[in-house]
Tab-separated table of C-alpha atoms in Angstrom:
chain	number	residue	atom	x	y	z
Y	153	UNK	CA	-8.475	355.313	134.142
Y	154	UNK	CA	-8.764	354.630	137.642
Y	155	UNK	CA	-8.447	350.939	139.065
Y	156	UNK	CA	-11.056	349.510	141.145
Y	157	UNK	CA	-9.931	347.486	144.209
Y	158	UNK	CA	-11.349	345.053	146.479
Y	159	UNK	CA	-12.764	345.138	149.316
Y	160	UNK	CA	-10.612	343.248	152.333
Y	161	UNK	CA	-12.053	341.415	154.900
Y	162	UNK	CA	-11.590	342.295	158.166
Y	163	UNK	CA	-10.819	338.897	159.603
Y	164	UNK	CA	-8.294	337.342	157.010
Y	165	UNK	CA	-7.405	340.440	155.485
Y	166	UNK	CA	-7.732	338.704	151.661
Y	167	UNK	CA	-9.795	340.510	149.167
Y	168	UNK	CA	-13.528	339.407	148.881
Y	169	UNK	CA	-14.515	338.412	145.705
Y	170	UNK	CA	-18.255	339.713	144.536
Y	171	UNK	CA	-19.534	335.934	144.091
Y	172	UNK	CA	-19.402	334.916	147.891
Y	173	UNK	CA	-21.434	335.514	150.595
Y	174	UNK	CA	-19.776	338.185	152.204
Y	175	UNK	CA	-21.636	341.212	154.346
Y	176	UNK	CA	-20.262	344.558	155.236
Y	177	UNK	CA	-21.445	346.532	158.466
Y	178	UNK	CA	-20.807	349.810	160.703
Y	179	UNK	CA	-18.909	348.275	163.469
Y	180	UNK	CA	-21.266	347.871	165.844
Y	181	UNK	CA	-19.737	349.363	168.644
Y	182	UNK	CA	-18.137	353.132	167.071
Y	183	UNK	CA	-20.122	353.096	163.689
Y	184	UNK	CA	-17.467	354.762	161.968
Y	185	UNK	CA	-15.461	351.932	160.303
Y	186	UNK	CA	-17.129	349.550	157.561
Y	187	UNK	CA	-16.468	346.009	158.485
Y	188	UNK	CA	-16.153	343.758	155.803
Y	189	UNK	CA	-16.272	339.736	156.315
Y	190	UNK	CA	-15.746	337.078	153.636
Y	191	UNK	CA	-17.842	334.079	153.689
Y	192	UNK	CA	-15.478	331.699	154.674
Y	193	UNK	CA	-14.763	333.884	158.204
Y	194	UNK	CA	-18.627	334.360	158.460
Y	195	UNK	CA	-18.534	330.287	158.067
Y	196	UNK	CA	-15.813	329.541	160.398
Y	197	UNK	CA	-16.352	332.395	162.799
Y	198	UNK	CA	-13.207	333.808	162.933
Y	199	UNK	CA	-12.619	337.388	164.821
Y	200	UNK	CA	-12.774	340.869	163.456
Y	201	UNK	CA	-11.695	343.736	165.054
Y	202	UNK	CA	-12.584	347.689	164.657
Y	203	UNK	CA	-9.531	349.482	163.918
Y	204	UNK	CA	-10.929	352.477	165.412
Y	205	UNK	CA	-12.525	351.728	168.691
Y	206	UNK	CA	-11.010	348.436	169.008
Y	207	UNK	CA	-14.529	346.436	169.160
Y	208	UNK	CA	-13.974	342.250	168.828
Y	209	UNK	CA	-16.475	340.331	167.343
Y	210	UNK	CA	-18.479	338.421	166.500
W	714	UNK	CA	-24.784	336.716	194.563
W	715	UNK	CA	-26.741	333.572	194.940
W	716	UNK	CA	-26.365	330.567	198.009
W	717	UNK	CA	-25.076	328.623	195.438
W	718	UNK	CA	-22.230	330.928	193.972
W	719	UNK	CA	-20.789	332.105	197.115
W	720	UNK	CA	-17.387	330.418	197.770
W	721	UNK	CA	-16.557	329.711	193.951
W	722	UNK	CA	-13.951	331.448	192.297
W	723	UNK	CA	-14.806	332.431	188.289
W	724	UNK	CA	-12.512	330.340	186.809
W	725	UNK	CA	-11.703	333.132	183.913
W	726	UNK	CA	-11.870	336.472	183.947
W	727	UNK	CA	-11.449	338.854	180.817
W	728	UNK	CA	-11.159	342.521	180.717
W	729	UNK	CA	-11.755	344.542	178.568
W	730	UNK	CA	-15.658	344.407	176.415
W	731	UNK	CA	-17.295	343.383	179.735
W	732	UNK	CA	-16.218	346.512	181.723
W	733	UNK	CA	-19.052	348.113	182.140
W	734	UNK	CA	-21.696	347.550	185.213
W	735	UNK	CA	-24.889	347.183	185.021
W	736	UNK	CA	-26.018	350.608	186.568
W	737	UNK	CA	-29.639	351.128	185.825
W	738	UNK	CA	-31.271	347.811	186.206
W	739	UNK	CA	-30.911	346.420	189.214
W	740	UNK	CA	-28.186	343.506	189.210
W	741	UNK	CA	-30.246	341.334	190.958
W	742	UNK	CA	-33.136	341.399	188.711
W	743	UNK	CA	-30.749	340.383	185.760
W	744	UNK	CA	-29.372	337.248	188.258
W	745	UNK	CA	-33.121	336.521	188.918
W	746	UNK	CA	-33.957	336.569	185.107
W	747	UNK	CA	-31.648	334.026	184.489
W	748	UNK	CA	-29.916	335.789	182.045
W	749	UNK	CA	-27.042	334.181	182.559
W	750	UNK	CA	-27.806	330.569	183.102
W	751	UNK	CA	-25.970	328.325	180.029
W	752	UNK	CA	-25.867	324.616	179.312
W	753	UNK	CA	-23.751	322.095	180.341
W	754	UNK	CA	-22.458	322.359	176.612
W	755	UNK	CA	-20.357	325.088	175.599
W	756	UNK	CA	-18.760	325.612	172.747
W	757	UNK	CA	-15.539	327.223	171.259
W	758	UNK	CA	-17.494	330.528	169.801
W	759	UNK	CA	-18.982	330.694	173.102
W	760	UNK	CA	-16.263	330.217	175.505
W	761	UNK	CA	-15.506	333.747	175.534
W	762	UNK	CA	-17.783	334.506	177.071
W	763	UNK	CA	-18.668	331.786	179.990
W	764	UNK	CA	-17.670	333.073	183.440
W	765	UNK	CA	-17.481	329.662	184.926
W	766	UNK	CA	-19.023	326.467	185.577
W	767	UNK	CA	-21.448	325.354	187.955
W	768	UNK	CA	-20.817	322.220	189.714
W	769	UNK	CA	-23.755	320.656	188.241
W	770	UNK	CA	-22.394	321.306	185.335
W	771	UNK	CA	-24.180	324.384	183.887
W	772	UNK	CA	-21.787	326.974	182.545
W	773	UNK	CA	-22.737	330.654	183.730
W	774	UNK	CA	-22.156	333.357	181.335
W	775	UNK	CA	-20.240	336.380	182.278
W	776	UNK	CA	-23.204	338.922	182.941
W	777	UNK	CA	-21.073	342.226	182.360
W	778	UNK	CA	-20.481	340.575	179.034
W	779	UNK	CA	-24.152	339.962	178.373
W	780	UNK	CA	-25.290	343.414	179.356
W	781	UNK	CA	-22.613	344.971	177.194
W	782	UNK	CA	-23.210	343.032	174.048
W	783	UNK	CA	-27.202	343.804	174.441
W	784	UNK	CA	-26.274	347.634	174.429
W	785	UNK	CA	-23.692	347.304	171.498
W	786	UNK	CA	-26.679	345.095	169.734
W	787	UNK	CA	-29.102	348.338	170.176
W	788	UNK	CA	-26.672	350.830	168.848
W	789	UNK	CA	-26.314	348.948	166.133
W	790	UNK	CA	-29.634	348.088	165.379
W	791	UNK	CA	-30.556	351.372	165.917
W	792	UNK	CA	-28.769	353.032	162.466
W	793	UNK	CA	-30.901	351.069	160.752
W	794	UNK	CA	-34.150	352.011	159.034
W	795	UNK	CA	-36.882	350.106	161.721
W	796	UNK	CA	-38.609	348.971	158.732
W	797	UNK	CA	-35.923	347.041	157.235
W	798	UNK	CA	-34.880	345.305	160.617
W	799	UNK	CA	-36.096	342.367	160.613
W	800	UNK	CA	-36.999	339.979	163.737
W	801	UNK	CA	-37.279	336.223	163.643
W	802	UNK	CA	-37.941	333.485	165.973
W	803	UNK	CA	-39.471	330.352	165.682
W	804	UNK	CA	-39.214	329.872	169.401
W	805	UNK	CA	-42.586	330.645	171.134
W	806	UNK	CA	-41.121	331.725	174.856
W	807	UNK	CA	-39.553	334.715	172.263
W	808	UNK	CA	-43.091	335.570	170.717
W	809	UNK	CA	-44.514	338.263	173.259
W	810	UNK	CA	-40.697	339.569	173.858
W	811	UNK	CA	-40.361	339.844	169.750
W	812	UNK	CA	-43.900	341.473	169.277
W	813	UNK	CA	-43.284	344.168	172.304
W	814	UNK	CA	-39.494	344.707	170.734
W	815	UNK	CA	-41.060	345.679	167.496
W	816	UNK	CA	-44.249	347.726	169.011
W	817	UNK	CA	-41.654	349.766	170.778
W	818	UNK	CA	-39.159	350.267	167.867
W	819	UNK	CA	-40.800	349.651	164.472
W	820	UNK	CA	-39.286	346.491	163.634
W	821	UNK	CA	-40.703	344.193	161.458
W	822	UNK	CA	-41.331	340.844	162.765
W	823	UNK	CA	-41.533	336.761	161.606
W	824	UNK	CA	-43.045	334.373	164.212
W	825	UNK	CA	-43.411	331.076	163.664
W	826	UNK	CA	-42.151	328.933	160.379
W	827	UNK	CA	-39.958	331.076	157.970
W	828	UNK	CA	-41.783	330.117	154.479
W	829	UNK	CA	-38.281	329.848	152.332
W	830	UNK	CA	-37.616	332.452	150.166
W	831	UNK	CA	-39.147	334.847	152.648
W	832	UNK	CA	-35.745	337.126	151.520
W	833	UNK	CA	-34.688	335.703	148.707
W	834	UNK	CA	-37.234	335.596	146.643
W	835	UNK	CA	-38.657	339.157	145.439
W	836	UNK	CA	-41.342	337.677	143.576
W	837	UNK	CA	-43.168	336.096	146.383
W	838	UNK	CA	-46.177	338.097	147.973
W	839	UNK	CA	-45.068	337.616	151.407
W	840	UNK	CA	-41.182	338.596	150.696
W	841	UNK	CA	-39.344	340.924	153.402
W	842	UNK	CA	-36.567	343.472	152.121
W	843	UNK	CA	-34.280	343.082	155.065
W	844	UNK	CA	-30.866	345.283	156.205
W	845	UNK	CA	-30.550	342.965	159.167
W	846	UNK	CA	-31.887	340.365	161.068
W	847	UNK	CA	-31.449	339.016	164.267
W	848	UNK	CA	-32.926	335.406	165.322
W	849	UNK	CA	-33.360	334.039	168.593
W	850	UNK	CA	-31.501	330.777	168.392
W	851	UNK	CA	-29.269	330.026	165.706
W	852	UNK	CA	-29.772	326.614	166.266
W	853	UNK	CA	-33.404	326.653	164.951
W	854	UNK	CA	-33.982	330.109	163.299
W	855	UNK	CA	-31.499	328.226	160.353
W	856	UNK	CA	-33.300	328.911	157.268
W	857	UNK	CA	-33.561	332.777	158.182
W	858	UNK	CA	-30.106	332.085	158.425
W	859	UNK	CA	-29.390	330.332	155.249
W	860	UNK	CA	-31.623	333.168	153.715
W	861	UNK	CA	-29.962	336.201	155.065
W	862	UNK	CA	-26.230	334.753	154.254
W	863	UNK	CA	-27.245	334.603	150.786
W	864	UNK	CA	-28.697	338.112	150.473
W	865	UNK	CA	-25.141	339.339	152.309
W	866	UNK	CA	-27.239	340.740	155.717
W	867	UNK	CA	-25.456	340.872	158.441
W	868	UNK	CA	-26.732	338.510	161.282
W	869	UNK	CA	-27.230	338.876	165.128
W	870	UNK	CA	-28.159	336.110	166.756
W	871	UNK	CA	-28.833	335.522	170.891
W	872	UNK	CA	-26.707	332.597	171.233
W	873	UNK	CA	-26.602	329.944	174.549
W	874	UNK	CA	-23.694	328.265	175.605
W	875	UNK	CA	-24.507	325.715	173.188
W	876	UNK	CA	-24.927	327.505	169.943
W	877	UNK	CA	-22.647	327.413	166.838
W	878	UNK	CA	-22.475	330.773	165.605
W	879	UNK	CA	-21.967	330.202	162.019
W	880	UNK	CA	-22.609	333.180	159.959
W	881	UNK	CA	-23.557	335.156	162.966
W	882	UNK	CA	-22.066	338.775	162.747
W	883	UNK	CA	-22.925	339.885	166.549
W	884	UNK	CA	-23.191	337.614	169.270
W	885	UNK	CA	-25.769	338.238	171.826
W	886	UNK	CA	-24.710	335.683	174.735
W	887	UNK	CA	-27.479	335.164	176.771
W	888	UNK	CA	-30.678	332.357	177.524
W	889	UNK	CA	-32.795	332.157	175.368
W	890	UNK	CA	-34.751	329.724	176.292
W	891	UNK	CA	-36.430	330.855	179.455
W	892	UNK	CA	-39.197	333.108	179.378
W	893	UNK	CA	-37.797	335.477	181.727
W	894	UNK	CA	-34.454	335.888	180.486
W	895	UNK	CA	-35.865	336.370	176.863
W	896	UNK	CA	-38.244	339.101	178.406
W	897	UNK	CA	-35.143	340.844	179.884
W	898	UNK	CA	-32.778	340.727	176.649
W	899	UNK	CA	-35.606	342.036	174.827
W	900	UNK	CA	-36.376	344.615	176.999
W	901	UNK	CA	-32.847	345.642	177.594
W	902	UNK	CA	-32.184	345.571	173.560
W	903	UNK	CA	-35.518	347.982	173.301
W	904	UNK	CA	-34.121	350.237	175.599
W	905	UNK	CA	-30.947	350.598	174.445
W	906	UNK	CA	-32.494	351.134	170.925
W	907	UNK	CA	-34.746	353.883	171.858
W	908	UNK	CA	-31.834	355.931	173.545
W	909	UNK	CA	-29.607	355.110	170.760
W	910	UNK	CA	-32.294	356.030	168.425
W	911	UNK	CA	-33.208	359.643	170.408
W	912	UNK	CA	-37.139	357.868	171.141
W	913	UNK	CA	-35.886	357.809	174.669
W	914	UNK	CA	-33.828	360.167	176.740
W	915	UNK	CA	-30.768	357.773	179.208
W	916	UNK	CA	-32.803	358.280	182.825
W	917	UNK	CA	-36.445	357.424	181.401
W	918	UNK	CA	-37.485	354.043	180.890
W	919	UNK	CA	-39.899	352.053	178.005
W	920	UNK	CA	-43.302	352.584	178.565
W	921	UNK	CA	-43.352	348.479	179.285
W	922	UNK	CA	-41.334	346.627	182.368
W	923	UNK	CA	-39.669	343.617	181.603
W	924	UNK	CA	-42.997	341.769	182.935
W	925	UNK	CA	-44.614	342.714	180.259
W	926	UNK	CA	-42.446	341.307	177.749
W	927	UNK	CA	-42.770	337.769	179.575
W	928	UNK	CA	-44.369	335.461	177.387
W	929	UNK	CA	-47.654	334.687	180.147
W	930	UNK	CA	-48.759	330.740	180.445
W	931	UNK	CA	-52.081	329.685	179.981
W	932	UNK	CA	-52.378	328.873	183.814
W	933	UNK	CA	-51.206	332.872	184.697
W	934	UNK	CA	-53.459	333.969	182.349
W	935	UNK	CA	-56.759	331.891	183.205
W	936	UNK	CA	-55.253	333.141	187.537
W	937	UNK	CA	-55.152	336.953	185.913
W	938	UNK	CA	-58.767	336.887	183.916
């Protein structure tokens, strides 16, 4: 049987649990990487950053 | 350059995101939108991307930054279904802008009050399934906000100098209060949406100018009729 594992946000790196607020998006700049952000790094607005085309946000 | 910027060094510059130049709209036009113009507050989630400060006090925001977020904004708007972008602004300088945005690109649109549980609430009659939404002002567009973090959309938001960007996924630095700035983000965002989306080849423009998207006064209309 094949284990499940959760997703990490892109900010804190820590896995996101289902019950928060999180969001997942195309990086808006390439479109090729999901981005996923927890709620507490949506809340505090902490920085992501595309590992493929090296986009910053928010 | 305006009378009133020569002689100033920026106090920061970054490299990097903000490369790029301006190249098909005329740089002046952008400086005479007001694009640019901030507050005399900033703060931290903004401070990126402020150029410098006026000596009145106003903090400028760096304009290759602005233009470059706008176009990122588009492309990323534009993988979306149309219908299930969603536009909101409770500011009415953004009304005509919003309304011309979505004509162009086949966004939905919410003017005015957001009635709560607008996209929360599937059993209301007048509830919006949403992939994304971007507000005007963070500031005031809060309960699309509050909405939208619960139902996990991502969030772009046009943010001043003064906005906290809580729960905002893309920044969009920029003014929005003035009529003619909001007229220029939201033409520049419709362009670069209709070439992202293939409804517009890179050389052509929208069939609207940026006047068009100005919100008009009752004064310049009653001069016009």
């Amino acid at each position: 049987m094949s284990s499940l594992e959760a997703p990490v946000c892109a900010s804190c790196h820590k896995p996101i649990s289902p019950k928060e607020n999180f969001t997942k998006f195309y990086c808006p700049d390439c479109g090729k990487v999901i981005i996923w952000r927890c709620e507490k790094c949506r809340e505090f607005v902490r920085k992501y950053k595309c590992e493929n085309c090296g986009f910053e946000g928010p | 350059m305006s009378k009133e910027d020569e002689g100033k060094e920026p106090i920061k510059e970054e490299e990097g995101e903000g490369e790029k130049k301006p190249s098909e709209v005329a740089e002046n036009q952008l400086v005479s939108s007001g694009i640019r113009i901030g507050t005399t507050i900033a703060t931290k989630h903004m401070k990126p991307f402020i150029n410098r400060t006026r000596e009145d006090g106003l903090n400028i925001l760096d304009l290759n930054k602005v233009v470059s977020r706008i176009e990122i904004a588009g492309k990323f708007l534009s993988r979306f279904d149309p219908k299930k972008v969603l536009v909101h602004t409770t500011r009415e300088a953004a009304y005509t802008p919003v309304q011309k945005f979505c004509e162009l690109t086949g966004a939905s649109y919410i003017l005015g009050r957001i009635i709560p549980g607008t996209l929360t609430n599937p059993s209301l009659p007048f509830h919006r399934d949403a992939d994304v939404l971007l507000v005007v002002d963070p500031q005031i567009d809060l309960q699309a906000i509050e909405e939208a973090k619960r139902m996990n959309i991502p969030i772009i938001a046009i943010c001043d100098t003064n906005n906290v960007c809580n729960f905002v996924d893309l920044i969009i630095p920029g003014n929005n209060r003035g009529r003619k700035s909001l007229a220029m983000i939201f033409w520049l965002l419709a362009r670069s949406y209709m070439i992202n989306a293939g409804m517009l080849s890179p050389g052509e423009q929208p069939k609207y100018t940026p006047d068009d998207f100005e919100t008009k006064l009752e004064k310049d209309q009653e001069i016009e009729g």
